[in-house]
mmCIF file of C-alpha atoms and ligand atoms in Angstrom:
data_model
loop_
_atom_site.group_PDB
_atom_site.id
_atom_site.type_symbol
_atom_site.label_atom_id
_atom_site.label_comp_id
_atom_site.label_asym_id
_atom_site.label_seq_id
_atom_site.Cartn_x
_atom_site.Cartn_y
_atom_site.Cartn_z
ATOM 1 C CA MET F 10 0.000 0.000 0.000
ATOM 2 C CA LEU F 11 1.385 3.420 -0.997
ATOM 3 C CA VAL F 12 1.053 5.856 1.896
ATOM 4 C CA ILE F 13 2.362 9.404 2.212
ATOM 5 C CA GLY F 14 3.248 11.022 5.543
ATOM 6 C CA ILE F 15 3.539 14.712 6.354
ATOM 7 C CA GLU F 16 5.606 15.910 9.312
ATOM 8 C CA SER F 17 5.607 19.554 10.414
ATOM 9 C CA SER F 18 5.572 19.617 14.229
ATOM 10 C CA ALA F 19 8.647 21.827 14.620
ATOM 11 C CA HIS F 20 11.544 23.033 12.426
ATOM 12 C CA THR F 21 11.230 20.376 9.699
ATOM 13 C CA PHE F 22 8.672 20.036 6.946
ATOM 14 C CA GLY F 23 9.014 16.405 5.919
ATOM 15 C CA VAL F 24 7.293 14.268 3.320
ATOM 16 C CA GLY F 25 7.816 10.529 3.322
ATOM 17 C CA ILE F 26 6.319 7.790 1.176
ATOM 18 C CA VAL F 27 6.185 4.092 2.029
ATOM 19 C CA ASP F 28 5.223 1.126 -0.087
ATOM 20 C CA GLY F 29 4.308 -1.430 2.566
ATOM 21 C CA GLU F 30 7.456 -1.970 4.650
ATOM 22 C CA ARG F 31 9.653 -0.140 2.127
ATOM 23 C CA ILE F 32 10.517 3.542 2.557
ATOM 24 C CA ILE F 33 10.669 4.928 -0.975
ATOM 25 C CA ALA F 34 11.010 8.644 -0.229
ATOM 26 C CA ASN F 35 11.994 10.796 2.730
ATOM 27 C CA GLU F 36 12.371 14.437 1.725
ATOM 28 C CA LYS F 37 12.666 17.330 4.135
ATOM 29 C CA SER F 38 13.112 21.079 4.339
ATOM 30 C CA SER F 39 14.411 22.381 7.660
ATOM 31 C CA TYR F 40 14.186 25.885 9.103
ATOM 32 C CA ASN F 41 17.561 27.351 10.027
ATOM 33 C CA VAL F 42 17.440 27.986 13.790
ATOM 34 C CA GLY F 43 20.566 30.192 13.623
ATOM 35 C CA THR F 44 21.564 31.449 17.078
ATOM 36 C CA TRP F 45 18.035 32.538 18.003
ATOM 37 C CA GLY F 46 15.951 29.319 17.940
ATOM 38 C CA MET F 47 12.415 28.886 16.630
ATOM 39 C CA ILE F 48 9.830 31.661 16.320
ATOM 40 C CA PRO F 49 6.546 29.768 15.692
ATOM 41 C CA SER F 50 5.056 32.152 13.098
ATOM 42 C CA LYS F 51 8.351 32.309 11.171
ATOM 43 C CA VAL F 52 8.727 28.517 11.147
ATOM 44 C CA ALA F 53 5.120 28.109 9.938
ATOM 45 C CA GLU F 54 5.795 30.627 7.133
ATOM 46 C CA PHE F 55 8.873 28.594 6.204
ATOM 47 C CA HIS F 56 6.763 25.415 6.040
ATOM 48 C CA ILE F 57 4.124 27.108 3.855
ATOM 49 C CA SER F 58 6.857 28.289 1.464
ATOM 50 C CA ASN F 59 8.454 24.840 1.266
ATOM 51 C CA ALA F 60 5.469 22.457 1.397
ATOM 52 C CA ARG F 61 4.848 22.190 -2.329
ATOM 53 C CA ALA F 62 8.486 21.753 -3.375
ATOM 54 C CA THR F 63 9.119 19.151 -0.642
ATOM 55 C CA LEU F 64 6.020 17.210 -1.680
ATOM 56 C CA GLU F 65 7.059 17.300 -5.345
ATOM 57 C CA ARG F 66 10.580 16.119 -4.502
ATOM 58 C CA ALA F 67 9.185 13.185 -2.483
ATOM 59 C CA VAL F 68 6.858 12.067 -5.271
ATOM 60 C CA GLU F 69 9.686 12.344 -7.796
ATOM 61 C CA ARG F 70 12.107 10.426 -5.549
ATOM 62 C CA ALA F 71 9.501 7.670 -5.057
ATOM 63 C CA GLY F 72 9.060 7.426 -8.827
ATOM 64 C CA ILE F 73 5.268 7.487 -8.612
ATOM 65 C CA ASP F 74 2.385 9.780 -9.528
ATOM 66 C CA LEU F 75 0.651 11.500 -6.618
ATOM 67 C CA GLU F 76 -2.623 9.953 -7.867
ATOM 68 C CA GLU F 77 -1.281 6.471 -6.999
ATOM 69 C CA ILE F 78 -1.164 7.295 -3.253
ATOM 70 C CA GLU F 79 -3.727 5.248 -1.312
ATOM 71 C CA GLY F 80 -3.470 6.769 2.159
ATOM 72 C CA VAL F 81 -2.159 9.843 3.926
ATOM 73 C CA GLY F 82 -0.917 10.423 7.460
ATOM 74 C CA TYR F 83 0.103 13.631 9.198
ATOM 75 C CA THR F 84 1.466 14.643 12.575
ATOM 76 C CA MET F 85 -1.489 15.576 14.783
ATOM 77 C CA GLY F 86 0.791 16.529 17.682
ATOM 78 C CA PRO F 87 2.481 17.251 19.942
ATOM 79 C CA GLY F 88 4.200 20.240 18.439
ATOM 80 C CA ILE F 89 4.071 23.947 17.649
ATOM 81 C CA GLY F 90 0.478 24.905 16.725
ATOM 82 C CA PRO F 91 1.028 27.041 13.610
ATOM 83 C CA CYS F 92 3.560 24.493 12.285
ATOM 84 C CA LEU F 93 1.272 21.511 12.884
ATOM 85 C CA GLN F 94 -1.514 23.325 11.007
ATOM 86 C CA VAL F 95 0.548 23.562 7.819
ATOM 87 C CA GLY F 96 1.076 19.777 7.763
ATOM 88 C CA GLU F 97 -2.542 19.102 8.666
ATOM 89 C CA LEU F 98 -3.812 21.287 5.818
ATOM 90 C CA THR F 99 -1.353 19.753 3.342
ATOM 91 C CA ALA F 100 -2.519 16.241 4.304
ATOM 92 C CA LYS F 101 -6.206 17.200 4.205
ATOM 93 C CA THR F 102 -5.770 18.732 0.750
ATOM 94 C CA ILE F 103 -4.146 15.543 -0.585
ATOM 95 C CA ALA F 104 -6.787 13.304 1.053
ATOM 96 C CA ALA F 105 -9.681 15.410 -0.246
ATOM 97 C CA LYS F 106 -8.217 15.650 -3.770
ATOM 98 C CA LEU F 107 -7.566 11.901 -4.035
ATOM 99 C CA ASN F 108 -10.537 10.821 -1.890
ATOM 100 C CA ILE F 109 -8.346 8.546 0.230
ATOM 101 C CA ASP F 110 -8.020 7.576 3.899
ATOM 102 C CA ILE F 111 -6.369 10.026 6.264
ATOM 103 C CA VAL F 112 -4.973 9.238 9.669
ATOM 104 C CA PRO F 113 -3.643 11.533 12.405
ATOM 105 C CA VAL F 114 -0.359 10.224 13.810
ATOM 106 C CA HIS F 115 1.229 10.849 17.202
ATOM 107 C CA HIS F 116 4.720 12.216 16.538
ATOM 108 C CA GLY F 117 6.349 10.299 19.410
ATOM 109 C CA ILE F 118 4.768 6.979 18.492
ATOM 110 C CA ALA F 119 6.055 7.411 14.938
ATOM 111 C CA HIS F 120 9.583 7.996 16.342
ATOM 112 C CA ILE F 121 9.412 4.819 18.448
ATOM 113 C CA GLU F 122 7.911 2.627 15.741
ATOM 114 C CA ILE F 123 10.456 3.588 13.087
ATOM 115 C CA ALA F 124 13.245 2.825 15.611
ATOM 116 C CA LYS F 125 11.668 -0.574 16.347
ATOM 117 C CA LYS F 126 11.478 -1.297 12.612
ATOM 118 C CA PHE F 127 15.158 -0.516 11.960
ATOM 119 C CA ALA F 128 16.394 -2.162 15.178
ATOM 120 C CA LYS F 129 14.174 -5.217 14.625
ATOM 121 C CA LEU F 130 12.876 -5.043 18.206
ATOM 122 C CA LYS F 131 9.456 -6.293 19.278
ATOM 123 C CA ALA F 132 8.530 -4.737 22.625
ATOM 124 C CA PRO F 133 11.412 -2.552 23.790
ATOM 125 C CA ILE F 134 11.642 -0.023 26.550
ATOM 126 C CA ALA F 135 11.838 3.155 24.459
ATOM 127 C CA LEU F 136 13.790 6.209 25.511
ATOM 128 C CA TYR F 137 12.204 8.994 23.463
ATOM 129 C CA VAL F 138 14.369 12.102 23.565
ATOM 130 C CA SER F 139 13.816 15.214 21.485
ATOM 131 C CA GLY F 140 13.449 18.967 21.880
ATOM 132 C CA GLY F 141 10.152 19.061 23.680
ATOM 133 C CA ASN F 142 9.942 15.454 24.880
ATOM 134 C CA SER F 143 11.917 13.175 27.161
ATOM 135 C CA GLN F 144 10.088 10.022 28.170
ATOM 136 C CA ILE F 145 10.636 6.349 28.882
ATOM 137 C CA LEU F 146 7.849 4.261 27.364
ATOM 138 C CA LYS F 147 6.604 0.766 26.808
ATOM 139 C CA LEU F 148 3.727 -0.552 24.735
ATOM 140 C CA VAL F 149 1.224 -2.295 27.040
ATOM 141 C CA GLU F 150 -1.955 -4.215 26.209
ATOM 142 C CA LYS F 151 -4.153 -3.332 29.218
ATOM 143 C CA PRO F 152 -6.659 -1.846 29.875
ATOM 144 C CA THR F 153 -6.364 -0.855 26.194
ATOM 145 C CA LYS F 154 -3.294 -1.080 23.983
ATOM 146 C CA HIS F 155 -1.273 2.089 24.492
ATOM 147 C CA TYR F 156 2.185 3.472 25.189
ATOM 148 C CA ALA F 157 2.556 3.670 28.956
ATOM 149 C CA VAL F 158 4.807 6.399 30.322
ATOM 150 C CA LEU F 159 7.228 4.749 32.767
ATOM 151 C CA GLY F 160 9.229 7.896 33.366
ATOM 152 C CA GLU F 161 9.483 11.429 32.048
ATOM 153 C CA THR F 162 10.922 14.877 32.557
ATOM 154 C CA PHE F 163 9.371 16.998 35.292
ATOM 155 C CA ASP F 164 10.115 20.151 33.312
ATOM 156 C CA ILE F 165 11.737 20.594 29.872
ATOM 157 C CA GLY F 166 12.903 18.068 27.288
ATOM 158 C CA VAL F 167 16.616 17.250 27.155
ATOM 159 C CA GLY F 168 16.795 18.633 23.595
ATOM 160 C CA ASN F 169 15.338 21.996 24.598
ATOM 161 C CA MET F 170 17.766 22.080 27.524
ATOM 162 C CA LEU F 171 20.757 21.538 25.200
ATOM 163 C CA ASP F 172 19.385 24.024 22.624
ATOM 164 C CA ASN F 173 18.839 26.620 25.345
ATOM 165 C CA PHE F 174 22.441 26.198 26.506
ATOM 166 C CA ALA F 175 23.612 26.505 22.885
ATOM 167 C CA ARG F 176 21.665 29.777 22.560
ATOM 168 C CA SER F 177 23.210 31.086 25.807
ATOM 169 C CA LEU F 178 26.653 30.483 24.280
ATOM 170 C CA LYS F 179 25.499 31.905 20.905
ATOM 171 C CA LEU F 180 26.507 28.660 19.179
ATOM 172 C CA ASN F 181 25.442 28.428 15.536
ATOM 173 C CA PRO F 182 23.285 26.485 14.909
ATOM 174 C CA ALA F 183 21.790 26.573 18.421
ATOM 175 C CA TRP F 184 21.438 22.800 18.532
ATOM 176 C CA GLY F 185 22.493 19.970 20.812
ATOM 177 C CA SER F 186 24.902 18.873 18.054
ATOM 178 C CA SER F 187 26.824 22.154 18.466
ATOM 179 C CA VAL F 188 27.061 21.471 22.220
ATOM 180 C CA ALA F 189 28.350 17.948 21.450
ATOM 181 C CA LYS F 190 31.045 19.376 19.165
ATOM 182 C CA LEU F 191 32.120 21.921 21.775
ATOM 183 C CA ALA F 192 32.182 19.197 24.466
ATOM 184 C CA GLU F 193 34.889 17.193 22.678
ATOM 185 C CA GLY F 194 37.977 17.023 24.902
ATOM 186 C CA GLY F 195 36.223 18.812 27.792
ATOM 187 C CA LYS F 196 36.837 17.996 31.449
ATOM 188 C CA TYR F 197 34.188 17.135 34.024
ATOM 189 C CA ILE F 198 33.006 19.706 36.543
ATOM 190 C CA PRO F 199 30.175 18.795 38.961
ATOM 191 C CA LEU F 200 26.664 19.975 38.024
ATOM 192 C CA PRO F 201 23.230 19.288 39.616
ATOM 193 C CA TYR F 202 21.926 15.774 38.963
ATOM 194 C CA THR F 203 18.169 15.159 39.368
ATOM 195 C CA VAL F 204 16.602 11.721 39.069
ATOM 196 C CA LYS F 205 13.526 10.652 41.074
ATOM 197 C CA GLY F 206 12.861 6.986 40.428
ATOM 198 C CA THR F 207 12.273 6.828 36.678
ATOM 199 C CA ASP F 208 11.640 10.582 36.307
ATOM 200 C CA PHE F 209 14.154 13.370 35.876
ATOM 201 C CA ALA F 210 14.416 17.163 35.629
ATOM 202 C CA PHE F 211 16.702 19.424 33.615
ATOM 203 C CA THR F 212 16.078 23.067 34.558
ATOM 204 C CA GLY F 213 18.342 23.067 37.643
ATOM 205 C CA LEU F 214 21.122 21.573 35.565
ATOM 206 C CA LEU F 215 20.601 24.153 32.805
ATOM 207 C CA THR F 216 20.511 27.119 35.220
ATOM 208 C CA SER F 217 23.722 25.973 36.875
ATOM 209 C CA ALA F 218 25.478 25.417 33.514
ATOM 210 C CA VAL F 219 24.414 28.851 32.206
ATOM 211 C CA GLU F 220 25.616 30.498 35.439
ATOM 212 C CA LYS F 221 29.061 28.988 34.851
ATOM 213 C CA ILE F 222 29.424 30.731 31.461
ATOM 214 C CA GLY F 223 32.275 33.253 31.777
ATOM 215 C CA LYS F 224 33.569 31.532 34.930
ATOM 216 C CA ALA F 225 34.679 28.179 33.462
ATOM 217 C CA ASP F 226 35.932 26.924 30.094
ATOM 218 C CA PRO F 227 32.855 26.595 27.780
ATOM 219 C CA LYS F 228 34.274 23.259 26.597
ATOM 220 C CA ASP F 229 34.234 21.896 30.173
ATOM 221 C CA ILE F 230 30.707 23.192 30.846
ATOM 222 C CA ALA F 231 29.398 21.674 27.598
ATOM 223 C CA PHE F 232 31.065 18.338 28.340
ATOM 224 C CA SER F 233 29.760 18.234 31.916
ATOM 225 C CA LEU F 234 26.250 19.307 30.927
ATOM 226 C CA GLN F 235 26.032 16.553 28.346
ATOM 227 C CA GLU F 236 27.539 13.857 30.595
ATOM 228 C CA THR F 237 25.257 14.784 33.508
ATOM 229 C CA ALA F 238 22.051 14.933 31.435
ATOM 230 C CA PHE F 239 22.768 11.669 29.625
ATOM 231 C CA SER F 240 23.742 9.918 32.872
ATOM 232 C CA MET F 241 20.388 10.958 34.332
ATOM 233 C CA LEU F 242 18.590 9.503 31.319
ATOM 234 C CA CYS F 243 20.642 6.298 31.571
ATOM 235 C CA GLU F 244 19.918 5.822 35.282
ATOM 236 C CA ALA F 245 16.148 6.226 34.795
ATOM 237 C CA THR F 246 16.212 3.984 31.703
ATOM 238 C CA GLU F 247 18.177 1.279 33.506
ATOM 239 C CA ARG F 248 15.693 1.370 36.392
ATOM 240 C CA SER F 249 12.813 1.029 33.889
ATOM 241 C CA LEU F 250 14.509 -1.996 32.297
ATOM 242 C CA LEU F 251 14.924 -3.646 35.704
ATOM 243 C CA LEU F 252 11.421 -2.860 36.964
ATOM 244 C CA THR F 253 9.756 -4.254 33.833
ATOM 245 C CA ASN F 254 12.198 -7.128 33.391
ATOM 246 C CA SER F 255 12.635 -6.032 29.763
ATOM 247 C CA ARG F 256 15.306 -7.447 27.480
ATOM 248 C CA GLU F 257 15.044 -4.876 24.667
ATOM 249 C CA LEU F 258 15.916 -1.188 24.587
ATOM 250 C CA CYS F 259 15.691 1.450 21.878
ATOM 251 C CA VAL F 260 16.383 5.162 21.757
ATOM 252 C CA CYS F 261 14.607 7.504 19.344
ATOM 253 C CA GLY F 262 13.897 11.174 18.641
ATOM 254 C CA GLY F 263 16.190 14.028 17.654
ATOM 255 C CA VAL F 264 18.593 13.624 20.590
ATOM 256 C CA ALA F 265 19.033 9.943 19.653
ATOM 257 C CA GLN F 266 21.380 11.286 16.958
ATOM 258 C CA SER F 267 23.908 11.842 19.772
ATOM 259 C CA LYS F 268 26.766 9.370 19.482
ATOM 260 C CA ARG F 269 27.635 9.775 23.154
ATOM 261 C CA LEU F 270 24.087 9.021 24.360
ATOM 262 C CA LYS F 271 23.983 5.864 22.217
ATOM 263 C CA GLU F 272 27.368 4.759 23.606
ATOM 264 C CA MET F 273 26.142 5.177 27.178
ATOM 265 C CA LEU F 274 22.824 3.404 26.526
ATOM 266 C CA SER F 275 24.637 0.581 24.777
ATOM 267 C CA ASP F 276 26.605 0.019 28.012
ATOM 268 C CA VAL F 277 23.376 0.075 30.050
ATOM 269 C CA ALA F 278 21.842 -2.539 27.740
ATOM 270 C CA LYS F 279 24.948 -4.726 27.825
ATOM 271 C CA GLU F 280 25.127 -4.692 31.611
ATOM 272 C CA ASN F 281 21.477 -5.744 31.803
ATOM 273 C CA GLY F 282 21.500 -8.414 29.100
ATOM 274 C CA ALA F 283 19.237 -6.379 26.814
ATOM 275 C CA ARG F 284 19.342 -5.966 23.024
ATOM 276 C CA PHE F 285 19.793 -2.330 22.043
ATOM 277 C CA GLY F 286 18.935 -0.608 18.776
ATOM 278 C CA TYR F 287 17.969 2.604 17.032
ATOM 279 C CA ALA F 288 17.151 4.039 13.614
ATOM 280 C CA PRO F 289 19.722 5.746 11.343
ATOM 281 C CA ASP F 290 20.091 9.473 12.120
ATOM 282 C CA GLU F 291 17.971 10.475 9.098
ATOM 283 C CA PHE F 292 14.990 8.831 10.831
ATOM 284 C CA ASN F 293 15.745 10.081 14.350
ATOM 285 C CA ALA F 294 15.660 13.665 13.146
ATOM 286 C CA ASP F 295 12.063 14.658 12.368
ATOM 287 C CA ASN F 296 10.963 13.137 9.075
ATOM 288 C CA GLY F 297 7.919 12.302 6.987
ATOM 289 C CA ALA F 298 8.824 8.642 6.453
ATOM 290 C CA MET F 299 8.106 7.736 10.081
ATOM 291 C CA ILE F 300 4.675 9.370 9.780
ATOM 292 C CA ALA F 301 3.977 7.489 6.539
ATOM 293 C CA TYR F 302 5.131 4.224 8.166
ATOM 294 C CA ALA F 303 2.857 4.698 11.215
ATOM 295 C CA ALA F 304 -0.060 5.781 9.009
ATOM 296 C CA GLU F 305 0.342 2.718 6.811
ATOM 297 C CA LYS F 306 0.169 0.420 9.863
ATOM 298 C CA LEU F 307 -2.919 2.202 11.204
ATOM 299 C CA ILE F 308 -4.739 2.144 7.851
ATOM 300 C CA GLU F 309 -3.906 -1.581 7.452
ATOM 301 C CA LYS F 310 -5.596 -2.108 10.829
ATOM 302 C CA GLY F 311 -8.688 -0.320 9.508
ATOM 303 C CA ILE F 312 -8.049 2.885 11.448
ATOM 304 C CA SER F 313 -8.693 6.136 9.587
ATOM 305 C CA VAL F 314 -10.549 9.360 10.305
ATOM 306 C CA PRO F 315 -12.921 11.463 8.158
ATOM 307 C CA VAL F 316 -11.133 14.560 6.825
ATOM 308 C CA LYS F 317 -13.668 16.822 8.601
ATOM 309 C CA LYS F 318 -12.774 15.304 11.977
ATOM 310 C CA CYS F 319 -9.019 15.693 11.603
ATOM 311 C CA GLY F 320 -7.349 18.347 13.701
ATOM 312 C CA ILE F 321 -4.198 19.123 15.618
ATOM 313 C CA GLU F 322 -3.367 18.872 19.323
ATOM 314 C CA GLN F 323 -0.310 20.767 20.518
ATOM 315 C CA LYS F 324 -0.072 18.818 23.787
ATOM 316 C CA TYR F 325 -1.172 15.425 22.444
ATOM 317 C CA ARG F 326 -0.229 12.922 25.165
ATOM 318 C CA ILE F 327 1.555 9.809 23.913
ATOM 319 C CA ASP F 328 -0.538 7.507 26.101
ATOM 320 C CA ARG F 329 -3.605 8.650 24.114
ATOM 321 C CA GLY F 330 -1.979 8.202 20.699
ATOM 322 C CA LEU F 331 -3.377 5.724 18.181
ATOM 323 C CA VAL F 332 -1.479 2.403 18.146
ATOM 324 C CA TRP F 333 -1.904 -0.769 16.161
HETATM 325 FE FE1 FE2 Y 11 10.642 14.622 16.802
#
């Protein structure tokens, strides 16, 4: 079944196309965050300007005609309202024009499922780490099938924390990847560490790191910030593995592109006899293919929604997201 997926929850406007299990296109246009970050109205304008060209590139890459598409999925949430609306309207327009099924997809579930597909894992503990989200999840069957939140951040997502630090240092682009680059060769200095059971918090850590700017070597602060945050995530993830007696672990979301985080989680998995996996970076960064993949699975299960009933939800909880 040929299904197209539209992703637009944050900085990336992505269009992916799947043919059953095969990903045949994954095109994206990403807003340049510069040193200032994301201004919602500006990012939405960027998506509007790039939607058509990105869609055309995806169809061309897939080597199909748009008319051959049999289903469409889009990111319903969570995300930035004006950005989500651009993807929603693009998907609705395609569905209405072709008179095909449309399905709203939870962004986080799409991240986890594409990681499971690439890692060939069945029922892993999933560490989902991105800008706005940091959660530890597991798919459970009761009382209804859903992703249960085993642990999560009490405040901001680890990605937003790293981006915020990057902005404080005026790194360009103001991303976690710039912090990772700066951290190379840094030395450890103690910073606040907050884990409560399987939950964690990042604002105290961020405040302390920002306060050290000008007083310590930026390289050392970046290194210590990253090591502390990732250690917190590893401790909570390890506890989740032990409490659920799980033997599989995956990491997904934008921050899963971090080589250091994957190294640390790989050690956690090894020490606990668990298989560990993740998707290639292209699919951990926001992308349309993961939305197309999730939509295809939902449509195959007979789940779709009338175009008129489709909407967006900025704070769409993952435990309420459609699963198959
Ligand atoms: Fe994401």
